[in-house]
Structures are given as structure tokens and as C-alpha cells.
Short mmCIF file of C-alpha atoms in Angstrom, two decimals:
data_model
loop_
_atom_site.label_atom_id
_atom_site.label_comp_id
_atom_site.label_asym_id
_atom_site.label_seq_id
_atom_site.Cartn_x
_atom_site.Cartn_y
_atom_site.Cartn_z
CA MET S 23 -7.95 -12.13 0.84
CA ARG S 24 -7.28 -9.06 -1.22
CA SER S 25 -3.99 -8.30 -2.91
CA SER S 26 -1.86 -5.31 -1.94
CA ASN S 27 -0.51 -5.00 -5.44
CA PRO S 28 -1.92 -1.67 -6.71
CA VAL S 29 -2.99 -3.42 -9.89
CA PHE S 30 -5.02 -6.08 -8.07
CA SER S 31 -6.29 -4.06 -5.13
CA ARG S 32 -9.23 -2.71 -7.14
CA GLU S 33 -12.47 -3.52 -5.35
CA GLY S 34 -14.35 -6.09 -7.38
CA SER S 35 -11.30 -7.45 -9.19
CA PHE S 36 -11.31 -11.19 -9.74
CA THR S 37 -14.79 -11.65 -8.31
CA ARG S 38 -17.39 -14.18 -9.24
CA GLU S 39 -20.56 -13.28 -11.03
CA PRO S 40 -23.69 -13.26 -8.87
CA GLY S 41 -25.28 -16.65 -8.63
CA TYR S 42 -22.11 -18.65 -9.20
CA ALA S 43 -22.47 -21.80 -7.16
CA GLY S 44 -19.70 -22.52 -4.70
CA PHE S 45 -19.01 -23.70 -1.18
CA GLY S 46 -20.27 -21.45 1.54
CA THR S 47 -23.04 -19.79 -0.52
CA SER S 48 -25.80 -20.72 1.83
CA GLY S 49 -29.37 -19.69 1.43
CA GLN S 50 -29.72 -20.64 -2.22
CA ALA S 51 -32.51 -22.89 -3.39
CA GLY S 52 -32.00 -26.57 -2.87
CA GLY S 53 -29.39 -26.75 -0.12
CA PRO S 54 -26.70 -25.05 1.96
CA TYR S 55 -24.11 -25.09 -0.87
CA GLY S 56 -26.25 -23.73 -3.66
CA ASN S 57 -26.89 -27.14 -5.21
CA PRO S 58 -30.36 -26.90 -6.79
CA TYR S 59 -30.73 -30.67 -6.54
CA ALA S 60 -29.84 -31.03 -2.84
CA GLY S 61 -32.58 -32.82 -0.93
CA THR S 62 -34.51 -33.74 -4.07
CA GLN S 63 -36.36 -37.05 -3.80
CA TYR S 64 -35.81 -39.17 -6.87
CA SER S 65 -38.38 -41.83 -7.73
CA GLN S 66 -38.54 -44.36 -10.47
CA PRO S 67 -41.29 -43.66 -13.05
CA GLN S 68 -44.24 -46.01 -12.69
CA GLY S 69 -44.20 -48.95 -15.01
CA GLN S 70 -40.49 -48.68 -15.78
CA GLY S 71 -37.93 -51.22 -14.63
CA PRO S 72 -34.42 -50.61 -13.35
CA LEU S 73 -32.12 -48.63 -15.65
CA THR S 74 -29.61 -50.62 -17.69
CA ASP S 75 -25.85 -50.04 -17.58
CA ASP S 76 -25.97 -48.34 -21.00
CA GLN S 77 -28.68 -45.96 -19.84
CA LEU S 78 -26.76 -45.10 -16.68
CA HIS S 79 -23.61 -44.42 -18.72
CA GLN S 80 -25.51 -42.11 -21.06
CA MET S 81 -26.91 -40.20 -18.09
CA TYR S 82 -23.81 -39.91 -15.91
CA GLY S 83 -20.84 -41.08 -17.93
CA GLY S 84 -20.13 -37.86 -19.82
CA PRO S 85 -17.36 -35.50 -18.71
CA SER S 86 -18.32 -32.64 -16.41
CA ALA S 87 -18.12 -29.09 -17.66
CA GLY S 88 -14.67 -27.56 -17.11
CA PRO S 89 -13.73 -23.92 -16.41
CA ALA S 90 -13.54 -23.09 -20.12
CA ALA S 91 -17.07 -24.39 -20.71
CA THR S 92 -18.45 -22.39 -17.79
CA GLY S 93 -16.60 -19.15 -18.67
CA ARG S 94 -14.23 -19.27 -15.69
CA MET S 95 -10.63 -18.11 -15.71
CA THR S 96 -7.89 -20.73 -16.01
CA LEU S 97 -4.11 -20.55 -15.76
CA ASP S 98 -3.91 -21.07 -19.53
CA ASP S 99 -6.04 -17.93 -19.99
CA VAL S 100 -3.64 -15.91 -17.85
CA VAL S 101 -0.57 -17.23 -19.69
CA ALA S 102 -2.10 -16.50 -23.10
CA ARG S 103 -3.17 -12.92 -22.22
CA THR S 104 0.16 -12.17 -20.56
CA ALA S 105 2.00 -13.41 -23.64
CA MET S 106 -0.10 -11.08 -25.80
CA THR S 107 0.62 -8.03 -23.63
CA LEU S 108 4.35 -8.78 -23.46
CA LEU S 109 4.54 -9.29 -27.22
CA THR S 110 2.82 -5.92 -27.62
CA VAL S 111 5.44 -4.34 -25.34
CA VAL S 112 8.26 -5.89 -27.37
CA ALA S 113 6.75 -4.94 -30.75
CA ALA S 114 6.13 -1.31 -29.71
CA GLY S 115 9.62 -1.16 -28.21
CA ALA S 116 11.17 -2.38 -31.46
CA VAL S 117 9.28 0.27 -33.45
CA SER S 118 10.43 2.96 -31.03
CA TRP S 119 14.04 1.74 -31.11
CA LEU S 120 14.21 1.66 -34.91
CA THR S 121 12.33 4.87 -35.75
CA LEU S 122 13.02 7.47 -33.05
CA PRO S 123 16.22 9.54 -32.75
CA PHE S 124 17.89 8.13 -29.66
CA GLU S 125 18.96 11.52 -28.31
CA ASN S 126 15.37 12.78 -27.99
CA TYR S 127 13.96 12.04 -24.53
CA GLY S 128 10.63 13.79 -25.19
CA PHE S 129 9.05 10.80 -26.92
CA ALA S 130 9.97 8.44 -24.08
CA ILE S 131 8.69 10.82 -21.41
CA GLY S 132 5.44 11.47 -23.28
CA ALA S 133 4.80 7.76 -23.87
CA SER S 134 5.54 7.01 -20.20
CA LEU S 135 2.99 9.60 -19.07
CA VAL S 136 0.34 8.24 -21.42
CA ALA S 137 1.08 4.67 -20.26
CA ALA S 138 0.70 5.78 -16.64
CA ILE S 139 -2.66 7.43 -17.34
CA VAL S 140 -3.96 4.41 -19.27
CA GLY S 141 -2.73 2.15 -16.48
CA LEU S 142 -4.66 4.11 -13.89
CA VAL S 143 -7.80 3.90 -16.01
CA VAL S 144 -7.38 0.13 -16.32
CA GLN S 145 -6.82 -0.20 -12.58
CA PHE S 146 -9.88 1.77 -11.49
CA ARG S 147 -12.36 0.63 -14.13
CA GLU S 148 -14.92 -1.77 -12.74
CA LYS S 149 -14.94 -3.83 -15.94
CA ILE S 150 -11.62 -4.85 -17.44
CA SER S 151 -10.97 -3.69 -21.02
CA PRO S 152 -8.62 -5.80 -23.17
CA ALA S 153 -8.17 -2.85 -25.56
CA LEU S 154 -6.96 -0.61 -22.74
CA VAL S 155 -4.63 -3.31 -21.43
CA LEU S 156 -3.05 -3.65 -24.88
CA ALA S 157 -2.90 0.15 -25.23
CA TYR S 158 -1.03 0.33 -21.93
CA ALA S 159 1.39 -2.33 -23.18
CA ALA S 160 1.92 -0.45 -26.45
CA PHE S 161 2.68 2.92 -24.84
CA GLN S 162 4.84 1.26 -22.20
CA GLY S 163 6.77 -0.58 -24.89
CA PHE S 164 7.17 2.62 -26.91
CA ALA S 165 8.68 4.37 -23.87
CA LEU S 166 10.92 1.42 -23.00
CA GLY S 167 12.20 1.12 -26.55
CA ALA S 168 13.32 4.76 -26.65
CA THR S 169 14.84 4.61 -23.16
CA THR S 170 16.62 1.32 -23.78
CA HIS S 171 18.07 2.66 -27.04
CA VAL S 172 19.64 5.58 -25.17
CA LEU S 173 21.05 3.37 -22.41
CA ASN S 174 22.26 0.73 -24.84
CA THR S 175 24.21 3.43 -26.70
CA ILE S 176 25.99 4.32 -23.46
CA TRP S 177 26.37 0.77 -22.11
CA SER S 178 26.47 -1.59 -25.07
CA GLY S 179 24.53 -4.79 -24.53
CA ILE S 180 22.60 -3.55 -21.49
CA ALA S 181 19.28 -4.38 -23.18
CA ILE S 182 20.05 -8.11 -23.50
CA GLN S 183 21.52 -8.20 -20.00
CA ALA S 184 18.39 -6.59 -18.55
CA VAL S 185 16.09 -9.01 -20.40
CA VAL S 186 18.06 -12.01 -19.13
CA GLY S 187 18.16 -10.56 -15.62
CA THR S 188 14.39 -9.99 -15.64
CA ALA S 189 13.77 -13.55 -16.79
CA VAL S 190 16.04 -14.89 -14.02
CA VAL S 191 14.21 -12.85 -11.35
CA PHE S 192 10.84 -14.03 -12.66
CA GLY S 193 11.90 -17.68 -12.68
CA ALA S 194 13.51 -17.50 -9.24
CA THR S 195 10.49 -15.73 -7.73
CA LEU S 196 8.08 -18.26 -9.23
CA TYR S 197 10.20 -21.15 -7.92
CA VAL S 198 10.38 -19.72 -4.40
CA TYR S 199 6.63 -19.04 -4.41
CA LYS S 200 5.58 -22.45 -5.74
CA SER S 201 7.99 -24.32 -3.46
CA GLY S 202 6.22 -22.92 -0.42
CA ARG S 203 9.31 -21.18 0.95
CA LEU S 204 7.44 -17.88 0.90
CA ARG S 205 4.01 -17.31 2.38
CA VAL S 206 2.03 -14.29 1.22
CA SER S 207 0.57 -13.17 4.53
CA SER S 208 -1.27 -9.97 5.41
CA LYS S 209 1.79 -8.63 7.26
CA TYR S 210 4.01 -9.43 4.29
CA ARG S 211 1.65 -7.52 2.00
CA ARG S 212 1.45 -4.46 4.25
CA ILE S 213 5.20 -4.14 4.79
CA GLY S 214 6.01 -4.69 1.12
CA LEU S 215 3.40 -2.22 -0.04
CA ALA S 216 4.67 0.46 2.34
CA ILE S 217 8.23 0.00 1.04
CA GLY S 218 7.05 0.06 -2.58
CA LEU S 219 5.01 3.24 -2.15
CA GLY S 220 7.85 4.97 -0.34
CA PHE S 221 10.31 3.93 -3.04
CA SER S 222 8.04 5.22 -5.82
CA GLY S 223 7.45 8.49 -3.99
CA LEU S 224 11.16 9.18 -3.55
CA LEU S 225 11.88 8.45 -7.20
CA LEU S 226 9.04 10.74 -8.28
CA ILE S 227 10.34 13.58 -6.11
CA ASN S 228 13.84 13.08 -7.50
CA CYS S 229 12.52 13.12 -11.09
CA ILE S 230 10.71 16.41 -10.47
CA ALA S 231 13.85 17.90 -8.91
CA TRP S 232 15.91 16.64 -11.86
CA ALA S 233 13.53 18.33 -14.32
CA PHE S 234 14.26 21.67 -12.61
CA GLY S 235 18.01 21.20 -12.65
CA GLY S 236 18.44 19.45 -9.30
CA GLY S 237 18.01 15.92 -8.05
CA LEU S 238 20.42 13.03 -7.58
CA ASN S 239 21.95 10.74 -10.18
CA THR S 240 20.24 7.41 -9.62
CA TRP S 241 21.84 5.68 -12.61
CA GLY S 242 25.37 5.22 -11.35
CA GLY S 243 27.62 4.80 -8.37
CA PRO S 244 26.72 3.28 -4.99
CA LEU S 245 23.42 5.19 -4.86
CA GLY S 246 22.29 3.84 -8.23
CA PHE S 247 23.35 0.33 -7.25
CA GLY S 248 21.39 0.47 -3.99
CA ILE S 249 18.29 1.89 -5.66
CA GLY S 250 18.45 -0.66 -8.46
CA LEU S 251 18.86 -3.57 -6.05
CA LEU S 252 15.95 -2.38 -3.91
CA GLY S 253 13.85 -1.76 -7.02
CA VAL S 254 14.40 -5.30 -8.31
CA ALA S 255 13.47 -6.69 -4.88
CA ILE S 256 10.24 -4.65 -4.85
CA GLY S 257 9.43 -5.90 -8.34
CA ALA S 258 9.87 -9.48 -7.15
CA PHE S 259 7.58 -8.68 -4.22
CA TYR S 260 4.88 -7.48 -6.61
CA LEU S 261 5.29 -10.71 -8.61
CA THR S 262 4.55 -12.79 -5.50
CA LEU S 263 1.36 -10.80 -4.99
CA ASP S 264 0.46 -11.40 -8.65
CA PHE S 265 0.99 -15.16 -8.30
CA SER S 266 -1.05 -15.29 -5.11
CA GLU S 267 -3.93 -13.29 -6.55
CA VAL S 268 -4.05 -15.38 -9.72
CA GLU S 269 -4.21 -18.58 -7.67
CA GLU S 270 -6.95 -17.22 -5.44
CA ALA S 271 -8.90 -15.87 -8.41
CA ILE S 272 -8.89 -19.23 -10.16
CA ALA S 273 -9.95 -20.95 -6.93
CA ARG S 274 -12.81 -18.47 -6.51
CA GLY S 275 -14.03 -19.04 -10.05
CA ALA S 276 -13.25 -15.57 -11.46
CA ARG S 277 -14.74 -14.70 -14.84
CA GLN S 278 -12.61 -15.58 -17.86
CA GLU S 279 -12.16 -11.94 -18.94
CA GLU S 280 -10.45 -11.25 -15.61
CA ALA S 281 -7.41 -13.00 -17.06
CA TRP S 282 -6.71 -9.64 -18.74
CA ARG S 283 -6.45 -8.02 -15.32
CA ALA S 284 -3.93 -10.66 -14.29
CA ALA S 285 -1.98 -10.07 -17.50
CA PHE S 286 -1.95 -6.34 -16.80
CA GLY S 287 -0.61 -6.90 -13.29
CA LEU S 288 2.11 -9.29 -14.41
CA THR S 289 3.16 -6.95 -17.22
CA PHE S 290 3.33 -4.04 -14.79
CA SER S 291 5.61 -6.04 -12.45
CA LEU S 292 7.87 -7.31 -15.24
CA VAL S 293 8.30 -3.84 -16.74
CA TRP S 294 9.16 -2.54 -13.27
CA ILE S 295 11.83 -5.24 -12.83
CA TYR S 296 13.25 -4.59 -16.30
CA VAL S 297 13.71 -0.86 -15.66
CA GLU S 298 15.31 -1.43 -12.25
CA MET S 299 17.51 -4.17 -13.70
CA MET S 300 18.84 -1.67 -16.26
CA ARG S 301 19.55 0.78 -13.43
CA LEU S 302 21.38 -1.92 -11.48
CA ILE S 303 23.46 -3.05 -14.46
CA ALA S 304 24.33 0.53 -15.43
CA SER S 305 25.57 1.17 -11.89
CA LEU S 306 27.66 -2.00 -11.91
CA ARG S 307 29.24 -1.24 -15.28
CA GLY S 308 30.06 2.37 -14.41
CA ASP S 309 31.85 4.21 -17.21
CA ASP S 310 33.03 1.19 -19.23
#
């Protein structure tokens, strides 16, 4: 089952290398499940008695090769790569916050555009590139640092509130997903994706109108509150797709380097939630 998350919907993402043995790979030498030893007739060498217990232990007693030994992705790989990308976002954001004049929006807009371009390259490349994933995180963090500095000047403490809110949404979404209360079905994916694309399109149109002196204020009042609430919900939806795809990828035996693709998807979703959480908090706080 393919993910509807735009990060994970790339054809060929989280796929096994050719020749990876697994259930259902019929037609390979040796048996219906790709076992090269299936159907092999074992015979005792002539002139040799039964094997002793020590010999049997030496032959079969060793531990089997795990995912790390076979180059397959594990949950630990995903956690480690995601931590690296998020730390890159935070570090770049701190540099941006401390070095850029907060009243200049040009740096934030430019970094956002570069991050979007790099993100598209990462998404549509057949082979995942850790350097590009970290570059995306750096530019995204640079843009977020400048933007957060501006908003934190207007609404003091909004940065910490948004970080805490993002962590709460992540934890709640993970709990609901792992508890089985939410099933990621094909219908769920299609409906959520349609809402997410429509939401992004409307925001893009409003941003273009705002650049030419028009557009609506989406950072305050009832409109900003509604958009922020819907945006956080869409971000949580993308997280559920991320969790589902990571589980399926590990079960399929995805290559270890594909953990970077998972890290990219999770970072994308968390950044989305953080931005919409700031919008929601700003609308709730009003002019205080």
C-alpha cells in the first residue's frame, strides 16, 4: 500500500532491492519463498558418525543476522536520522534568530523558497540523498528562525508555546495510531490528501494576493483560528501517514538508507504543525 503523503508517494520509495528474499517471491531458485535451500536433500557424509551436541551448536546455535547486519532499515535508524534533521532545523533556526534583523522578511521568504525547491528535489529523486535532506532541514530552519523571531516579538513566548504544542500533537497522534483507534485506510488517505492539497492551494493563492497588496489576514481573528486549527489537523493527518509508511517499509525490508526518506517526511510534517500551531496561538492571543 502506497502512502498519500506527498513525501512518501514517490514511486520506488521504501522498496526492497532486487533479489531480497521474502514471502511471496515465488519463482526463485530452491522453492516458492525464495529459500535457496528449500527441497535440498541432506545426507550424512560417508564414514562419518552422527554429529555431537557441540558440533550441532556450532552449526546452528549462533544468532541469526538482524536487519542491521543485512542493511535493512530499522526503527532505530529512522529515529536517529529524524533526530539529526530536527537538530539541523533547530541549529539553523538559532543562527537565523541571533544574526538576522527581525524586521527583514526577505531572508525568511528566500530561505523558504530554497527549502521548497530542495524538498521537491528530495521527493522526486529516485535515490535518497542524506546531504539534500540535511540541506532542506537547514534552509527550513533558517526560514523558521527568522519568522519565529518576528512573531515572538509581537507575541512574546509564542515560540516556546508552539514547540510544546507541536510536541503534544506528535505524542497524541502517535498514541492514537499505536493504540489502534485509527486505521489508515485507502479512503482515509484519499480524503485527507484532498483536504491537504486544497488547504495548501488556498494559502498559496492568498500569499500571492497578499504580495500584490490584497489577500486576507490569516494570522488573527476567527479566520486565523479556523485556518490554524485545520492546519494542525492536516499536519496530524500527515503524521499518521508517516507512521504507517515507516511500519510498512520496515516490514517490507526497505534499504537502510531509506531511513533518510522517513526522516525527511517526519520533519516535513512536524515543521508544518509548528507553523500552523504558531498561527493558531497568534489568533488565540489576539493583540495582547
